[in-house]
PDB file of C-alpha atoms in Angstrom:
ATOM      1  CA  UNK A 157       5.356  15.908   8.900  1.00 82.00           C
ATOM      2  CA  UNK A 158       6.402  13.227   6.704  1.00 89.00           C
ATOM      3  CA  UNK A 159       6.507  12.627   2.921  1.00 94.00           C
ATOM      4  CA  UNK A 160       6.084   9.364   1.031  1.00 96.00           C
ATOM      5  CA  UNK A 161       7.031   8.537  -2.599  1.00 97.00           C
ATOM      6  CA  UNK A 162       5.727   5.607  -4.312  1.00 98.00           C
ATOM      7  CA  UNK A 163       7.716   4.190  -7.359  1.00 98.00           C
ATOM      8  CA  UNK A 164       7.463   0.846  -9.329  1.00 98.00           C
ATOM      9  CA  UNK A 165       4.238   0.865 -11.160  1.00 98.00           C
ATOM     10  CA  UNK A 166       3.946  -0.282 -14.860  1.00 98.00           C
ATOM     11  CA  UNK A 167       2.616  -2.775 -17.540  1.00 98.00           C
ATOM     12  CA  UNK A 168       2.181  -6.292 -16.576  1.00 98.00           C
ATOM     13  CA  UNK A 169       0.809  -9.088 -18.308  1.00 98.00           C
ATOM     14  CA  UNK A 170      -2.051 -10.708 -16.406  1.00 98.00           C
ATOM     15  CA  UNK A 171      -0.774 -13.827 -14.228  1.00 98.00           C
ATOM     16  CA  UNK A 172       2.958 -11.234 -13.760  1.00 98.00           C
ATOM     17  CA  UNK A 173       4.341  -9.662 -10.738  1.00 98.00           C
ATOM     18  CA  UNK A 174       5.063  -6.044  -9.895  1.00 98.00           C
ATOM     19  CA  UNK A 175       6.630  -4.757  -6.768  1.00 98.00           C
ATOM     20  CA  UNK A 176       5.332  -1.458  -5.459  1.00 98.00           C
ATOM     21  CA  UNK A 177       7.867   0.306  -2.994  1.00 98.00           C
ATOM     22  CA  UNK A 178       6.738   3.667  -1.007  1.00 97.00           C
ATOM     23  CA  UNK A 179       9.903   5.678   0.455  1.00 96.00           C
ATOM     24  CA  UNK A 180       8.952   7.780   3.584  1.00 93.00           C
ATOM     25  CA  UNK A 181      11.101  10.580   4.882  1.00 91.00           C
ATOM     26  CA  UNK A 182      10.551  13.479   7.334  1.00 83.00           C
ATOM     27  CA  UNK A 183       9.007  11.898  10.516  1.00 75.00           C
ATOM     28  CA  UNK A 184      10.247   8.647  12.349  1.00 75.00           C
ATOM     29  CA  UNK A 185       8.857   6.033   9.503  1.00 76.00           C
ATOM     30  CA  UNK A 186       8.637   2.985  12.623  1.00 76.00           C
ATOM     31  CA  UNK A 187       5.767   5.183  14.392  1.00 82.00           C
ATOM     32  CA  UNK A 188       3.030   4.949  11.539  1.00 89.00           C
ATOM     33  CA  UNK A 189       1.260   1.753  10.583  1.00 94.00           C
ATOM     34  CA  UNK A 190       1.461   2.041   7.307  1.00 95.00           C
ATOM     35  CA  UNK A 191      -0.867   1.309   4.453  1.00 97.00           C
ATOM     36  CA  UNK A 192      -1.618   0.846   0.710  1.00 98.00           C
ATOM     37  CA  UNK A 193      -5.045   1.874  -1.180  1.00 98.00           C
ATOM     38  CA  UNK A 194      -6.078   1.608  -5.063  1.00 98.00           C
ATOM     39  CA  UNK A 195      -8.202   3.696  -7.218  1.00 98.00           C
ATOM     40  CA  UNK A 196      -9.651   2.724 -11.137  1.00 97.00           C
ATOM     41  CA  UNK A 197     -11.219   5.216 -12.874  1.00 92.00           C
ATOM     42  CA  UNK A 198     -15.053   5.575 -11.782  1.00 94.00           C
ATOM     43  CA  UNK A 199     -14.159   3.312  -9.101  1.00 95.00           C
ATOM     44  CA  UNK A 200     -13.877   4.340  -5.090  1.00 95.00           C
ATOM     45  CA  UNK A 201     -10.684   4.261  -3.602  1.00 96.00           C
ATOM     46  CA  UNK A 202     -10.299   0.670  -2.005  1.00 97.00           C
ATOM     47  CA  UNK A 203      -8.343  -0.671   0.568  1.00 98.00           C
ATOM     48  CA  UNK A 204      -5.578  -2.854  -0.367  1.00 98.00           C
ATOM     49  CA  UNK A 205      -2.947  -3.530   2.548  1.00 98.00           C
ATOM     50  CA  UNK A 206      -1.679  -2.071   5.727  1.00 97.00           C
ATOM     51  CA  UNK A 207       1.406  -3.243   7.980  1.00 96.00           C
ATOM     52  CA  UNK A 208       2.135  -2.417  11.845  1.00 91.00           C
ATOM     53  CA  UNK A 209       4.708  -0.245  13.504  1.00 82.00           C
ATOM     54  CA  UNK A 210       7.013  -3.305  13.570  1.00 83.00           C
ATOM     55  CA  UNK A 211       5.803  -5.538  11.145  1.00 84.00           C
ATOM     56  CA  UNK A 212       4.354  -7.909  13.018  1.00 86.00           C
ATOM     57  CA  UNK A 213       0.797  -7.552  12.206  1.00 93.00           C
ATOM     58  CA  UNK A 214      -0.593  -6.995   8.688  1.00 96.00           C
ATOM     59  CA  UNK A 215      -4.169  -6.963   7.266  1.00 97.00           C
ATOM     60  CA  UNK A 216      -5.235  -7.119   3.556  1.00 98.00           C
ATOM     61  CA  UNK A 217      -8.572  -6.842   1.496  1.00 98.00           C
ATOM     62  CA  UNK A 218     -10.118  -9.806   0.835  1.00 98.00           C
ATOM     63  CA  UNK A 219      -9.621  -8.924  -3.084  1.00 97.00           C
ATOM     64  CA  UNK A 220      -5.830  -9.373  -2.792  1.00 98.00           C
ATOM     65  CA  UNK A 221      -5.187 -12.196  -0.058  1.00 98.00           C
ATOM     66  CA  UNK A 222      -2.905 -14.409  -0.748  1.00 98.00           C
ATOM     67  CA  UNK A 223      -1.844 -12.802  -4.000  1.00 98.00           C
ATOM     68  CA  UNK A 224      -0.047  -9.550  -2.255  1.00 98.00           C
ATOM     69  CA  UNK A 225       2.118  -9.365   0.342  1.00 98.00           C
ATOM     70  CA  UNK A 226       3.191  -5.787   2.417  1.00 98.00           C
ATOM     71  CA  UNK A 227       6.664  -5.703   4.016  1.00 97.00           C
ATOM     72  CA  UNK A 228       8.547  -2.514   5.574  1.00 94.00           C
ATOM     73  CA  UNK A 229      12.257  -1.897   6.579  1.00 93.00           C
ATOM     74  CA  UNK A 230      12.460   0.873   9.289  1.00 89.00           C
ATOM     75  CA  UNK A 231      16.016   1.111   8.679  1.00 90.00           C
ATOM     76  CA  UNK A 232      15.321   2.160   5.178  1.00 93.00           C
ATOM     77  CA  UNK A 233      12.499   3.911   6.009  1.00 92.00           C
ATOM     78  CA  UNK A 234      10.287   1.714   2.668  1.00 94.00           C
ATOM     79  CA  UNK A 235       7.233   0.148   3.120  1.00 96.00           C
ATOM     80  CA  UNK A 236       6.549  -2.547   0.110  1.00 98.00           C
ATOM     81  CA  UNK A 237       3.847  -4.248  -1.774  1.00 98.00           C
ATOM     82  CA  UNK A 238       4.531  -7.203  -3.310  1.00 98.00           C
ATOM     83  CA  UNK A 239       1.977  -7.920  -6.493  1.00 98.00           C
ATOM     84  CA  UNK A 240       1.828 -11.848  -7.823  1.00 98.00           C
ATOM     85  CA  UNK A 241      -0.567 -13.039  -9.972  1.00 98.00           C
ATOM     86  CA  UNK A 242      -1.893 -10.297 -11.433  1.00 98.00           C
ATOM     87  CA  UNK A 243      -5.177  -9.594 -12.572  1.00 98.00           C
ATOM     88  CA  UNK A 244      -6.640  -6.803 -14.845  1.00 97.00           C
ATOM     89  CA  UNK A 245      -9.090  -5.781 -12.261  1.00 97.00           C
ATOM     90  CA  UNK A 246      -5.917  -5.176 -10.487  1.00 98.00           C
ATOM     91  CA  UNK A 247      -5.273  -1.950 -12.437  1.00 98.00           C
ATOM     92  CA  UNK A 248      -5.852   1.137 -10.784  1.00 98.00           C
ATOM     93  CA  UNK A 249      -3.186   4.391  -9.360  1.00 98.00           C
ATOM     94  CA  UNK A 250      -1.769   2.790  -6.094  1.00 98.00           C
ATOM     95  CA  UNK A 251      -0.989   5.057  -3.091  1.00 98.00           C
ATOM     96  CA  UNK A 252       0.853   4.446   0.137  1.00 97.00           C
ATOM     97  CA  UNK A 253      -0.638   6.064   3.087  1.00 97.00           C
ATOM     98  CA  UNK A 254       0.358   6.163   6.921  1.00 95.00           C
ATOM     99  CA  UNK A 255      -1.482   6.944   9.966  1.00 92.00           C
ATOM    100  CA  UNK A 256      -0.735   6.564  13.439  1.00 89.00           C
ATOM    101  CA  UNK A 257      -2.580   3.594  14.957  1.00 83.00           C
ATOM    102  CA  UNK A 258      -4.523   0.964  13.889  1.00 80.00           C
ATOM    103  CA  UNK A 259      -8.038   2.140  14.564  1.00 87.00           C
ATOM    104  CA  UNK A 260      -9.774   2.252  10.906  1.00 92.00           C
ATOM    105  CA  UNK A 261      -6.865   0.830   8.907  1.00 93.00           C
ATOM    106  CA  UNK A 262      -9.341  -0.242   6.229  1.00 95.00           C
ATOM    107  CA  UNK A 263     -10.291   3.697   6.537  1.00 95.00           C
ATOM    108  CA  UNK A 264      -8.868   6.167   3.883  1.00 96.00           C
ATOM    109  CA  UNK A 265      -9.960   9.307   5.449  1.00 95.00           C
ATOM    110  CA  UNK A 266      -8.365   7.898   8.611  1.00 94.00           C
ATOM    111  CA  UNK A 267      -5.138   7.844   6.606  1.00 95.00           C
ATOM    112  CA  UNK A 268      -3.020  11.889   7.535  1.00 94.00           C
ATOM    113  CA  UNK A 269       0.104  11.312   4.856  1.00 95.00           C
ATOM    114  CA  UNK A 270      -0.255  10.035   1.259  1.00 97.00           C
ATOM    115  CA  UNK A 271       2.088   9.885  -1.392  1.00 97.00           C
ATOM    116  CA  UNK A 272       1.332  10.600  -5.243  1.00 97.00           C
ATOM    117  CA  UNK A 273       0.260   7.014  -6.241  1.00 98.00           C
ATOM    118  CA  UNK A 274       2.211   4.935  -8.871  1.00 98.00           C
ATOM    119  CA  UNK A 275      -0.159   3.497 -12.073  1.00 98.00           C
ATOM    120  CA  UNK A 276      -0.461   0.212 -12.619  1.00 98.00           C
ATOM    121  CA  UNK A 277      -1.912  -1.313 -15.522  1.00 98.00           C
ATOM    122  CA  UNK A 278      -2.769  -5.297 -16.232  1.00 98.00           C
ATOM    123  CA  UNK A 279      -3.185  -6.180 -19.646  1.00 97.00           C
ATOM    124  CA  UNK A 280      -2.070  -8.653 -22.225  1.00 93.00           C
TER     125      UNK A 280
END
C-alpha cells in the first residue's frame, strides 16, 4: 500500500507561482511513476503531469507545458509540481497519483493511489 499527501495549495495572483509537493509513504516511493491530475468544478478531472521511476522521463498536458515543471526526490520520498505563470483557468483541487508503469499515464482510472488533492485558486 502506499499513502500520498499533497500540501501547498493557495491564492495566487494570476502571472504568480505556487509549488505543489505530494509526500508518499508506505510502499517503496522509486517503484511508481508518479503523476499529478486537476479537477474545477463541473469540469472532468484532467491530466496535468507525470514523472518516471527515476526521473528521467516526464510528460505534461499540453495546457501546462512549459509553464509547470514535475520533479521527485526518492530519498525523500516527494514528488513536486512546480506552478509559474499562473493562470485562472489554472484553478482547480490538484491530486498526486501513482501507478506502476507508464502504460496510460495520461489515464486517471489507470492511476491505484491518490492523495486528498490540495485547492488552488488563481485570482486577482
Amino acid at each position: 500500500q502506499l499513502q500520498l499527501v499533497e500540501s501547498g495549495g493557495g491564492l495566487v495572483q494570476p502571472g504568480g507561482s505556487l509549488r505543489l509537493s505530494c509526500a508518499a509513504s508506505g510502499r517503496t516511493f522509486s517503484n511508481y511513476f508518479m503523476g499529478w491530475f486537476r479537477q474545477a468544478p463541473g469540469k472532468e478531472r484532467e491530466f496535468v503531469a507525470v514523472i518516471s521511476w527515476s526521473g528521467g522521463r516526464t510528460y505534461y498536458a499540453d495546457s501546462v507545458k512549459g509553464r509547470f515543471t514535475i520533479s521527485r526526490d526518492n530519498a525523500k520520498n516527494m514528488v513536486y509540481l512546480q506552478m509559474n505563470s499562473l493562470k485562472p483557468e489554472d484553478t482547480a483541487v490538484y491530486s498526486c497519483a501513482a501507478k506502476s508503469s507508464e502504460y496510460g499515464y495520461s489515464v486517471a482510472s489507470a492511476y491505484g493511489y491518490w492523495g486528498q488533492g490540495t485547492q488552488v485558486t488563481v485570482s486577482s
